[in-house]
Coordinates of C-alpha atoms and ligand atoms in Angstrom, one line a residue:
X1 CA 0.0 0.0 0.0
X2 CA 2.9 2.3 0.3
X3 CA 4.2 2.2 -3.2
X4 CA 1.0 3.1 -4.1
X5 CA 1.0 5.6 -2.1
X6 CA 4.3 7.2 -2.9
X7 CA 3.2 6.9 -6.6
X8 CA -0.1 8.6 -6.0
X9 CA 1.8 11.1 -4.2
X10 CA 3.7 13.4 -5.7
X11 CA 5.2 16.5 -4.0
X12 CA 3.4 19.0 -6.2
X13 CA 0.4 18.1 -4.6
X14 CA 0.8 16.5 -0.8
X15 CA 0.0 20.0 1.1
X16 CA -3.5 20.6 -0.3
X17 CA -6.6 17.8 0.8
X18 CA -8.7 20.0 -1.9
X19 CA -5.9 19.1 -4.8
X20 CA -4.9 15.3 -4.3
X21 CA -8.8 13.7 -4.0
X22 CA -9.4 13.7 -8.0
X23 CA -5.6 12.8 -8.6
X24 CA -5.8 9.9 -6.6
X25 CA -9.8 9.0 -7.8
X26 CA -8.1 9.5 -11.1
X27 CA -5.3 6.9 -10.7
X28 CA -7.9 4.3 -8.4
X29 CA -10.6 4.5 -11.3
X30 CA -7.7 3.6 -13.9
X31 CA -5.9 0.7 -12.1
X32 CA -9.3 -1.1 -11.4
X33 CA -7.4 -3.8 -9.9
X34 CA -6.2 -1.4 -7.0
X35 CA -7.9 -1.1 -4.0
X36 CA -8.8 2.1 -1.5
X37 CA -5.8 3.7 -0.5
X38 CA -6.4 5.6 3.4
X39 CA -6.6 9.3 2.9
X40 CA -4.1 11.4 3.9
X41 CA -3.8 12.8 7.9
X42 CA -5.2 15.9 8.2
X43 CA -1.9 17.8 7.6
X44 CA -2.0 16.4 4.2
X45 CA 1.1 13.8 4.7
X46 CA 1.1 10.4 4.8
X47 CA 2.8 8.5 7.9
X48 CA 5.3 6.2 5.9
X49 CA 4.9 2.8 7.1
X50 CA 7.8 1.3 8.9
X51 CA 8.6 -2.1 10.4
X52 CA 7.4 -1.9 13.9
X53 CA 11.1 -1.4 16.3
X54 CA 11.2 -4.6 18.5
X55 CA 10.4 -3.8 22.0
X56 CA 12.8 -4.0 24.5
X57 CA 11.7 -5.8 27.4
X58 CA 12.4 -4.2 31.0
X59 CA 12.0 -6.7 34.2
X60 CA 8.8 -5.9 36.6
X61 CA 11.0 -4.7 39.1
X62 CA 11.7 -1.4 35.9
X63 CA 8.5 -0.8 35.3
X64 CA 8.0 2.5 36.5
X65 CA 4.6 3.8 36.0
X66 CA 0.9 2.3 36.7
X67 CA -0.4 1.7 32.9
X68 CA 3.1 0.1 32.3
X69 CA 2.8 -2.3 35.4
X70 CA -0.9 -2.8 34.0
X71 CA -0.1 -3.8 31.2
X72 CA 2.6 -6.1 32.6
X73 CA -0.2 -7.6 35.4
X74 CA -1.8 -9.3 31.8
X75 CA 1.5 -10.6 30.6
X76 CA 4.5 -12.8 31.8
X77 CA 6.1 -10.1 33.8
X78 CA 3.5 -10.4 36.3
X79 CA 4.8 -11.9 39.8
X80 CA 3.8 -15.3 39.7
X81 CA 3.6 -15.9 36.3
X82 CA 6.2 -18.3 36.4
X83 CA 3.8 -21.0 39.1
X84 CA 1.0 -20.2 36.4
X85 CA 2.9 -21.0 33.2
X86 CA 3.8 -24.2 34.9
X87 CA -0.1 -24.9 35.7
X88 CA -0.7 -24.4 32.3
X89 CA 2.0 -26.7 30.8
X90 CA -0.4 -29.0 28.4
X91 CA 1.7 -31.7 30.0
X92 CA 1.1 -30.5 33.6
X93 CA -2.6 -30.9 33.8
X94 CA -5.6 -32.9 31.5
X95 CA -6.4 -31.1 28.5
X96 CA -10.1 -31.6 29.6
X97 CA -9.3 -29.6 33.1
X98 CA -7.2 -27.2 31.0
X99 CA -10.7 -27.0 28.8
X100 CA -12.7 -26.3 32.0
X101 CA -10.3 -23.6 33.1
X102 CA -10.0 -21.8 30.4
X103 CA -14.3 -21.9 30.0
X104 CA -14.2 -20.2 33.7
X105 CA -11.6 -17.8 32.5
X106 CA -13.4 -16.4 29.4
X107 CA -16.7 -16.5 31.2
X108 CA -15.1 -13.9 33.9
X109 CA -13.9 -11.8 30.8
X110 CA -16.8 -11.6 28.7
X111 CA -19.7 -12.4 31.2
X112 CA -21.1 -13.8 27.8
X113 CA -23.9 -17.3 29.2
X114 CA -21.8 -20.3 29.6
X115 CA -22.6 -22.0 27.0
X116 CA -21.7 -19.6 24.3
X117 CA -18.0 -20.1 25.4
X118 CA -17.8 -23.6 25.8
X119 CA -19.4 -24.6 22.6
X120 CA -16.3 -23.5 20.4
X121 CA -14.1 -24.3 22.9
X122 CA -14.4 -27.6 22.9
X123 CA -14.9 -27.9 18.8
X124 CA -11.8 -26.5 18.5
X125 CA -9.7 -28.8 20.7
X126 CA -11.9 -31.7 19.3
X127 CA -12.9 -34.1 22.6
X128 CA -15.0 -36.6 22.4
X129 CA -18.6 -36.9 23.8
X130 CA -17.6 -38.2 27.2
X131 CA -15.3 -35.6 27.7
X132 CA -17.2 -33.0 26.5
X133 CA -20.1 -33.6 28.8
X134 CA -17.9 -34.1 32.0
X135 CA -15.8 -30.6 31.1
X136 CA -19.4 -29.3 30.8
X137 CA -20.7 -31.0 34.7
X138 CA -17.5 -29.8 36.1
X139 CA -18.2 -25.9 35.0
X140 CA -22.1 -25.9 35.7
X141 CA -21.9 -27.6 39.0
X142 CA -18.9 -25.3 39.8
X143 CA -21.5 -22.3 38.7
X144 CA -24.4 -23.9 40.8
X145 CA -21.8 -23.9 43.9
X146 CA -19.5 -20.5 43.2
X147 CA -21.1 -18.4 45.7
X148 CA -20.3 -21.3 48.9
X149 CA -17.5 -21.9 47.0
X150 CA -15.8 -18.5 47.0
X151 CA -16.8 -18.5 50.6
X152 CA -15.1 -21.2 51.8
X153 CA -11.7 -20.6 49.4
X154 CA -11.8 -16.9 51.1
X155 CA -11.6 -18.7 54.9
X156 CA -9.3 -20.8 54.1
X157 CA -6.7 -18.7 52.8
X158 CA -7.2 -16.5 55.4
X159 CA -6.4 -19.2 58.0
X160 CA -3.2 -19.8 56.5
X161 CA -2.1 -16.9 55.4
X162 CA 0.7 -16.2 53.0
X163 CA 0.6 -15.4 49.0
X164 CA -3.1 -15.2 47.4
X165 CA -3.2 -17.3 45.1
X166 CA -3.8 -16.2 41.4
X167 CA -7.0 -16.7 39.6
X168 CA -6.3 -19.7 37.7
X169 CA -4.8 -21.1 41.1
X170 CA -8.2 -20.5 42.0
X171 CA -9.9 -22.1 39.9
X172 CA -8.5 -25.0 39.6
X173 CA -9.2 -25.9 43.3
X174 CA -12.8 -25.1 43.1
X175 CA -12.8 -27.2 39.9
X176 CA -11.0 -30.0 42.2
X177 CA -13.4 -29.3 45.0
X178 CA -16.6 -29.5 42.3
X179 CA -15.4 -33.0 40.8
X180 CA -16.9 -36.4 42.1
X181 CA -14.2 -38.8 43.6
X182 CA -14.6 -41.1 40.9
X183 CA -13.4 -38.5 38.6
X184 CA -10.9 -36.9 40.7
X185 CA -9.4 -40.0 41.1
X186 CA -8.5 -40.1 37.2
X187 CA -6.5 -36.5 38.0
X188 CA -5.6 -36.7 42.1
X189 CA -1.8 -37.3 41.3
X190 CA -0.9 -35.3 38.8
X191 CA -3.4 -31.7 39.5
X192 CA -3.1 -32.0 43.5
X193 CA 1.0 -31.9 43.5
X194 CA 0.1 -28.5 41.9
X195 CA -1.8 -26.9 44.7
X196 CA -0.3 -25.0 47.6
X197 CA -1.0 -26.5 50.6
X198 CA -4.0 -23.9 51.6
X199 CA -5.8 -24.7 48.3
X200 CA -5.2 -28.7 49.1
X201 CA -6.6 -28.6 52.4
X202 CA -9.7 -26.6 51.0
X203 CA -10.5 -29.0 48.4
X204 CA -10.6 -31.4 50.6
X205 CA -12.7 -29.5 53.0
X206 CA -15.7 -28.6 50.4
X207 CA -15.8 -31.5 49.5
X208 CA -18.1 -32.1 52.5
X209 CA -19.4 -29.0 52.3
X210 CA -20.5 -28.8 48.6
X211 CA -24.1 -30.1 48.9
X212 CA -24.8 -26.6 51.2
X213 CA -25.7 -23.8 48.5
X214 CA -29.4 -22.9 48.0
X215 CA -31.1 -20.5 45.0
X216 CA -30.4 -17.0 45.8
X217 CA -32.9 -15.4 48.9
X218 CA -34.8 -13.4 46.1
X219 CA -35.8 -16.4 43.8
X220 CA -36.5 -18.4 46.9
X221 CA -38.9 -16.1 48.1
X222 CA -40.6 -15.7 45.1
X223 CA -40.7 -19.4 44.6
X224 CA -42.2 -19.6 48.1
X225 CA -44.7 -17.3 47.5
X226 CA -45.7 -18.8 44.5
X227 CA -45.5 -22.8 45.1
X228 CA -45.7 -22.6 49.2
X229 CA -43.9 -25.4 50.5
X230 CA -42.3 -27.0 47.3
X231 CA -39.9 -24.0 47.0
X232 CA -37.7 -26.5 48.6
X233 CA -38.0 -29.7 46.7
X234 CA -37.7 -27.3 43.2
X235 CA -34.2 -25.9 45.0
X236 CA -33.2 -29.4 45.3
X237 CA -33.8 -30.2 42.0
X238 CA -31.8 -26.8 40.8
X239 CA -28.7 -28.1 42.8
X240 CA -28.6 -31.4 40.8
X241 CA -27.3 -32.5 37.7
X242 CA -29.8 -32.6 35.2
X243 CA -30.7 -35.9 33.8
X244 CA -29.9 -37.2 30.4
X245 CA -33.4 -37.2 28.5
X246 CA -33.9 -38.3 24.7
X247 CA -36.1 -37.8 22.2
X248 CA -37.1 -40.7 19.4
X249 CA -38.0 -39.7 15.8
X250 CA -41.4 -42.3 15.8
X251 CA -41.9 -41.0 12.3
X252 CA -39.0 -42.8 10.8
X253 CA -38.2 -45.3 13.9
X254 CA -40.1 -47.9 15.8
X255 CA -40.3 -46.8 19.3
X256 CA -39.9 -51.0 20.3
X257 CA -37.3 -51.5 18.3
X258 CA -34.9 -48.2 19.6
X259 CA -35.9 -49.5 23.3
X260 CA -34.7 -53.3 22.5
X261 CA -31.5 -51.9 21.0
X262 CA -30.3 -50.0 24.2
X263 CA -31.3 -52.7 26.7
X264 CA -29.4 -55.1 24.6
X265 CA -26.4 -52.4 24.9
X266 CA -26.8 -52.7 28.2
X267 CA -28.0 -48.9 29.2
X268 CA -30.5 -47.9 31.4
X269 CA -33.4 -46.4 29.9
X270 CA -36.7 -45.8 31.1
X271 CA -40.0 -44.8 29.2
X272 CA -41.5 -41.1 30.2
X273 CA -45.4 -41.4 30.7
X274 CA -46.2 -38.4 30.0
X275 CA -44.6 -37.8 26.7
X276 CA -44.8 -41.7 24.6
X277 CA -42.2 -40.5 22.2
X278 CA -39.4 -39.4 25.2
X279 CA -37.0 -41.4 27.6
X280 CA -34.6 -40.9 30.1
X281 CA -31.4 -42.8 30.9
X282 CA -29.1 -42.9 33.8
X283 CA -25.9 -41.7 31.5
X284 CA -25.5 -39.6 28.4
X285 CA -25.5 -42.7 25.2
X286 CA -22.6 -43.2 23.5
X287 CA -24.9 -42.5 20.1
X288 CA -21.7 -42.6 18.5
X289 CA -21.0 -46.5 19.2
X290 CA -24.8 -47.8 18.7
X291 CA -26.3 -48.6 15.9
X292 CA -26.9 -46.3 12.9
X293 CA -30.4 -46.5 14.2
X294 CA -30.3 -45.2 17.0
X295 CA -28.3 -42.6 15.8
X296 CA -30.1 -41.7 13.2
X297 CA -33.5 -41.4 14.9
X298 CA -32.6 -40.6 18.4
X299 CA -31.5 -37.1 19.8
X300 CA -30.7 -35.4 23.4
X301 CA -33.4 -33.5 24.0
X302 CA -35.3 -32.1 27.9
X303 CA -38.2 -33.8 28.6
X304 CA -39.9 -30.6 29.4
X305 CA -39.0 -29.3 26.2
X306 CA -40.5 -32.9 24.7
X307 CA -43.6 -32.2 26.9
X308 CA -44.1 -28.9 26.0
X309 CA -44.0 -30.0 22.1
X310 CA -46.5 -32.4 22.6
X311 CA -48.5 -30.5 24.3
X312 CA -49.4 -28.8 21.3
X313 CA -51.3 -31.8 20.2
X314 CA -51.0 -31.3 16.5
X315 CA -52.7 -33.2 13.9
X316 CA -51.5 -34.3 10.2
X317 CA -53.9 -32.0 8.9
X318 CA -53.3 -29.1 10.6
X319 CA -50.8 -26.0 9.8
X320 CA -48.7 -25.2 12.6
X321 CA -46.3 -22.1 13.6
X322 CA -43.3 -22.1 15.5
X323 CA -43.2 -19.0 16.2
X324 CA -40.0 -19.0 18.2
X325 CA -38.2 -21.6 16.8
X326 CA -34.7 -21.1 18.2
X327 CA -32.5 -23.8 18.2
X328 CA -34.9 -26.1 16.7
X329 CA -35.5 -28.6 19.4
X330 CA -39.2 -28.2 19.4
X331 CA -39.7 -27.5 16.2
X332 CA -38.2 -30.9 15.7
X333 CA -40.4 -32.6 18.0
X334 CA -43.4 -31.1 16.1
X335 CA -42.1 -32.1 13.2
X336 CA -43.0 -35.6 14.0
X337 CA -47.1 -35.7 13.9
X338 CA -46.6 -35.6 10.1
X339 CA -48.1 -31.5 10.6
X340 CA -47.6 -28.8 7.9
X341 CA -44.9 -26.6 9.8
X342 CA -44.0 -23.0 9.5
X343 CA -41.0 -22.1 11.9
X344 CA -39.9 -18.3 12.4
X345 CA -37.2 -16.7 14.6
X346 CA -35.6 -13.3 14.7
X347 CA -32.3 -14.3 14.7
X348 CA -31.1 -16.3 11.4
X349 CA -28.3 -17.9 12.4
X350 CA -30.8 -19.9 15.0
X351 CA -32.4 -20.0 12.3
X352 CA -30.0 -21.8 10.3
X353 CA -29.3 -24.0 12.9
X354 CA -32.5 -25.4 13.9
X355 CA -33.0 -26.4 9.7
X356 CA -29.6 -28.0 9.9
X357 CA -30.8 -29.8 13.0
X358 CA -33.7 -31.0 11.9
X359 CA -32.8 -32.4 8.8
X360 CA -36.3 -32.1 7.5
X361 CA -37.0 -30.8 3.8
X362 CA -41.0 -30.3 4.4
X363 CA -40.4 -27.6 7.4
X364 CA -40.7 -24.2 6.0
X365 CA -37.7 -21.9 7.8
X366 CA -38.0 -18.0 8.2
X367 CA -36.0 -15.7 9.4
X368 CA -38.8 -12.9 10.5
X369 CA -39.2 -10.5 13.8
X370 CA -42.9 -12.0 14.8
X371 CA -43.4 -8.7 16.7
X372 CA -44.2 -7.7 13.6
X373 CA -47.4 -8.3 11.1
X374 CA -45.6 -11.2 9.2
X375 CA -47.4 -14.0 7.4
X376 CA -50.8 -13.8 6.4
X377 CA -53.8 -13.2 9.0
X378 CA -55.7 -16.6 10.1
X379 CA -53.5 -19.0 8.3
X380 CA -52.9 -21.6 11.1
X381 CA -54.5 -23.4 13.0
X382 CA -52.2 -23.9 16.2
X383 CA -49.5 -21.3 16.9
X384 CA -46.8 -22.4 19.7
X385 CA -45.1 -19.1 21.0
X386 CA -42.2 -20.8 22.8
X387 CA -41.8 -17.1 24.2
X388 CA -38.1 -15.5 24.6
X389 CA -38.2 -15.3 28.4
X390 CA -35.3 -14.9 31.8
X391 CA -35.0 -18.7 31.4
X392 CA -35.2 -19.2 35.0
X393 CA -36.9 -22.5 34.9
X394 CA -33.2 -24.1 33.5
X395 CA -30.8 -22.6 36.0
X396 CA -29.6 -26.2 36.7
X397 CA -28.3 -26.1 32.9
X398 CA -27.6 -22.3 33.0
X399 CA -26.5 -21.5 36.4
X400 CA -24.9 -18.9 35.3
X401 CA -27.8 -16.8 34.4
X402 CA -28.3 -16.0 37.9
X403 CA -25.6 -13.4 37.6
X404 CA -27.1 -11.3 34.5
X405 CA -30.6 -11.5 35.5
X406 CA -32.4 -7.8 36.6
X407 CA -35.9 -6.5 36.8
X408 CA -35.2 -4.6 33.8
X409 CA -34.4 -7.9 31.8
X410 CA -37.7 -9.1 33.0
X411 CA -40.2 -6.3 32.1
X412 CA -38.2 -6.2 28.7
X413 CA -39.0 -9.8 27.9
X414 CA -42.7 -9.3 29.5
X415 CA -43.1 -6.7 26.6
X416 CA -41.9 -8.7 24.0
X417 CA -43.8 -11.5 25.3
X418 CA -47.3 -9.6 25.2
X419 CA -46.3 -8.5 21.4
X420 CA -45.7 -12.3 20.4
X421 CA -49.3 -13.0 21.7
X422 CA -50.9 -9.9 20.8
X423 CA -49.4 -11.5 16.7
X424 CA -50.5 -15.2 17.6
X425 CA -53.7 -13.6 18.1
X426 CA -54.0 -11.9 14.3
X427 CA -52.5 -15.2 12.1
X428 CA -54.2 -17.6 14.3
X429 CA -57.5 -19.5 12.7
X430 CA -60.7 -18.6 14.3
X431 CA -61.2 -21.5 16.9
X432 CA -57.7 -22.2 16.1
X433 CA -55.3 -22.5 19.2
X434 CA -52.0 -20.6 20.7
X435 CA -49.9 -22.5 23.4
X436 CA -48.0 -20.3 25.3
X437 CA -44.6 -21.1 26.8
X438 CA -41.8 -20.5 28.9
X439 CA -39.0 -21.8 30.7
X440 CA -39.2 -19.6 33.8
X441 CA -40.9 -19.9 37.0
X442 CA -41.3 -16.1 36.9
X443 CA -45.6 -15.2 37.7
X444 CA -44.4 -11.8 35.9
X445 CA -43.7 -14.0 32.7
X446 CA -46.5 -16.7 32.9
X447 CA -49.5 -15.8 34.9
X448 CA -49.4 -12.2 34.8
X449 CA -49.1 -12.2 30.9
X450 CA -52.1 -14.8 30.7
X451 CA -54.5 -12.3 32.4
X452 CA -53.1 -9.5 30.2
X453 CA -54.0 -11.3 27.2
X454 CA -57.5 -12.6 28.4
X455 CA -58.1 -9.0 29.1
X456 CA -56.4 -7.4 26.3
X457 CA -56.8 -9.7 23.2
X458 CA -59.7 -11.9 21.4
X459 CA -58.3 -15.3 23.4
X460 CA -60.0 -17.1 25.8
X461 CA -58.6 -20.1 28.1
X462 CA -59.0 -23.8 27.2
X463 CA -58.4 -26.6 29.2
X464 CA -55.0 -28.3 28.1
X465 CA -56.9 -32.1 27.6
X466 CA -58.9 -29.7 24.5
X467 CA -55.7 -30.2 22.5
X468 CA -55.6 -33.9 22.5
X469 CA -52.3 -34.4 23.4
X470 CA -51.8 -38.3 24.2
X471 CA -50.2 -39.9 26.9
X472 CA -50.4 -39.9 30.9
X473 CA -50.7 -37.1 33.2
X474 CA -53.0 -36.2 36.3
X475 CA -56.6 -35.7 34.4
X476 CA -56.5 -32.6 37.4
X477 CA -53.4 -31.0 35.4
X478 CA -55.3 -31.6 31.7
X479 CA -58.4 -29.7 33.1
X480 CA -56.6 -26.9 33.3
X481 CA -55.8 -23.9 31.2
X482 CA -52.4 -23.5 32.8
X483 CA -49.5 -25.8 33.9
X484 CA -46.2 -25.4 35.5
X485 CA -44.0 -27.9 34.8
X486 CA -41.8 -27.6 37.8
X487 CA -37.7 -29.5 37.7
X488 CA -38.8 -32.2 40.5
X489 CA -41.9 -33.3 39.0
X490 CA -39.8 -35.0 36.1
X491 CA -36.5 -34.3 36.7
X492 CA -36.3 -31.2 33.9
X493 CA -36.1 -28.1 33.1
X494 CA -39.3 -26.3 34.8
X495 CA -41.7 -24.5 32.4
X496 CA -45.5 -23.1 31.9
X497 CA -47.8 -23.5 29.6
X498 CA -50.8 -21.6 28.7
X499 CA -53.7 -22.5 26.3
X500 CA -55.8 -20.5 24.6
X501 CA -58.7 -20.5 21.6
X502 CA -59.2 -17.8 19.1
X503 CA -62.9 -16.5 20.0
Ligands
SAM1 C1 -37.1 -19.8 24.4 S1 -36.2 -19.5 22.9 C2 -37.0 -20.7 21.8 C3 -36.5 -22.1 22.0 C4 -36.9 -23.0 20.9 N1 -38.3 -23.0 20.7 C5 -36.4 -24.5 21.2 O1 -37.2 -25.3 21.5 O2 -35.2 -24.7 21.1 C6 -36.9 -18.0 22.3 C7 -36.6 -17.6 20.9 O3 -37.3 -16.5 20.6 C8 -36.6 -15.8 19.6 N2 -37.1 -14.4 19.4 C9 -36.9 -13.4 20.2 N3 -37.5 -12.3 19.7 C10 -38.2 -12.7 18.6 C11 -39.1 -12.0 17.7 N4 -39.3 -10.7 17.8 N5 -39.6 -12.8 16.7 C12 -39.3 -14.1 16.6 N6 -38.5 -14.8 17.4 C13 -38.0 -14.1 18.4 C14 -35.2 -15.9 20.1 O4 -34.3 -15.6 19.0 C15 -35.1 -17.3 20.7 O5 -34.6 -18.1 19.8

């Protein structure tokens, strides 16, 4: 770019800006194959470029001002950097702890949800499916835990006194402290040599200790105030792992057949009542090593999410909007009652996703805002408004959620949650049907925004067993308009559902 400057440039014409702009336009419009050349700085000359001077590095103890001792904090200058380097020796640790760390680290610099970070992370360094999910239990159950945690790290350092360890340091004893014994057996010899003794002792301290953490006072009031006295078994549930659940594809697989396959595999699988197309099994299935069916027609999916879809209760002959398609997952699990399916999201690379995942030519994708008029009025006959919302109800898979979640955030996604309906309302059919849904626990976000729109819009309630869907739950739940799918009651995320009929 500088020869082309230097040839653009003569000095006949460098001190005026007014006299070089059609001299240059002149010479760019002729060479077509040139590019933009910058403009000139203000003073009319160009900065020559020159090969950057290599730095010479001063020791920590010369660094003489704040920014420069800033600046050294971040790199290997730093006191201590030396114990760290070591820690992160690929040699010195797993690579599946150095994953998990290095999750923890970029989730403290971004603040971006968890699973944002770890999802390239670990396609990058290419682990397999076991690993992926354990790097993934180690980071959410440290999340679920940090608060007590922190707590207990901050004692014990205290007690002992000395150097503060640095962050990493840090984290890799709470990672220690979150990990089961049978997998902190795989790593005791060769992570524990690295910890001071302060950090050793507290791992081995929280351990015990680890079970103690509760929801946050705030959400356990409004729980409270809102289930009475099974605020405590829904906590419970938040502080455990969150069981493996699976969806079957009974359009293109025999549901008998799939089952006989994975008992014969040995795995653990049982049937889910409520949902005849859904399972659950006591580990994550090695899809990768059974066969092709099973594969093929068989995915990972909540069985809230899979109760929610089939809730909807959608015929072959009926045309169906996703309104809020997301990822796909439901979308997918409508998919399979044969239904002509329309599914729309705001964001199009969700939107991209959820086709690839689903595989499925006859699913028409669209990238639209539903806020919106979109699509023509009355054409469909159920609408399900899976409704952007605090996601509360998942905090076992998101536990880090907790820590970007205001009141703000939730009279935002109120709003956009009445504007979703208030458009269900318009392309719905009359006597068609719009399920509402959510994945928080929030009365703000379910109930409140139910009575809004049986005030506000031309929807009235109807009991959920008016959709038809099949399958086994309390005929007192089905009677209902509403339901609250809560995380003990089938060991999933917790959700509400709301139905409505166009008047
Ligand atoms: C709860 S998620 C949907 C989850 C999805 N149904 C699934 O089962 O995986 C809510 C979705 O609403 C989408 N959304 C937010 N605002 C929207 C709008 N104005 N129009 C359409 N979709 C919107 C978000 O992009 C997000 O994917």
């Amino acid at each position: 770019m500088s020869t082309v400057w230097t040839f653009l440039w003569p000095n006949t014409v460098r001190s005026s800006r007014t006299k070089w702009m059609p001299f240059s336009v002149l010479h760019l419009q002729k060479a077509s194959n040139w590019t933009w050349a910058p403009p000139p700085t203000e003073r009319g000359v160009r900065p020559v470029a020159s090969r950057p001077r290599p730095k010479k590095k001063r020791t920590y103890a010369q660094m003489q001002t704040r920014q420069q001792r800033a600046s050294a904090e971040k790199s290997e200058h730093r006191p201590g950097a030396g114990r760290e380097r070591k820690l992160q020796k690929r040699e010195a640790l797993p690579p599946i702890l150095i994953a998990a760390l290095d999750v923890l680290a970029r989730f403290r610099a971004t603040q971006e949800p968890i699973q944002n970070i770890i999802n390239p992370i670990l396609k990058n360094r290419r682990f397999g499916n076991r690993d992926r999910n354990e790097i993934r239990d180690w980071v959410f159950q440290l999340q679920r835990q940090q608060s007590t945690l922190e707590k207990l790290l901050e004692q014990q350092v205290n007690a002992v006194g000395g150097v503060p360890p640095d962050r990493r340091m840090k984290d890799l004893a709470l990672l220690l402290a979150t990990m089961s014994a049978e997998m902190k057996a795989t790593f005791e010899t060769k992570t524990e040599d690295l910890l001071p003794e302060s950090l050793l002792s507290f791992v081995q301290t929280a351990r015990d200790e680890i079970q103690l953490e509760g929801l946050p006072p705030w959400l356990f009031e409004k729980l409270q105030n809102q289930f009475g006295d099974q605020a405590k078994d829904i906590e419970k549930a938040f502080l455990q792992k969150a069981v493996p659940a699976f969806a079957i594809d009974t359009q293109q697989a025999d549901r008998q057949g799939i089952m006989k396959i994975l008992e014969e595999a040995a795995i653990e699988v049982r049937p889910f009542s409520a949902c005849p197309d859904a399972f659950w099994s006591a580990q994550h299935l090695p899809l990768s090593r059974l066969p092709v069916e099973v594969a093929q027609h068989v995915w990972p999916m909540d069985l809230g999410s899979q109760l929610i879809a089939h809730l909807v209760g959608a015929l072959p002959s009926d045309q169906v909007l996703d309104m809020c398609a997301g990822g796909g997952g439901k979308t997918k699990a409508l998919a399979r009652t044969g239904c002509k399916l329309v599914a729309t999201d705001v964001s199009n690379k969700r939107i991209i996703a959820a086709q690839k995942r689903s595989g499925l030519q006859h699913i028409s994708f669209r990238c639209l805002d539903m806020t919106k008029p979109q699509l023509a009025e009355g054409m469909f006959d159920r609408i399900l408004v899976d409704a952007p919302c605090t996601g509360t109800g998942t905090l076992r898979r998101h536990p880090d959620l907790l820590s970007r979640l205001n009141s703000e955030k939730v009279t935002e996604y109120v709003a956009l949650q009445k504007q979703l309906l208030q458009q269900a309302e318009r392309l719905v059919a009359p006597n068609g049907y719009v399920i509402y849904a959510t994945c928080s626990f929030l009365k703000e976000e379910n109930q409140d925004v139910v009575s809004w729109a049986l005030e506000n819009l031309n929807l009235s309630p109807v009991p959920l067993n008016e959709l038809r869907p099949e399958g086994v739950l309390p005929e007192h739940q089905l009677e209902q308009h509403t339901l609250n799918i809560l995380p003990h009651d089938f060991l999933s995320d917790g959700f509400f559902v709301a139905a409505f009929s166009k008047q």
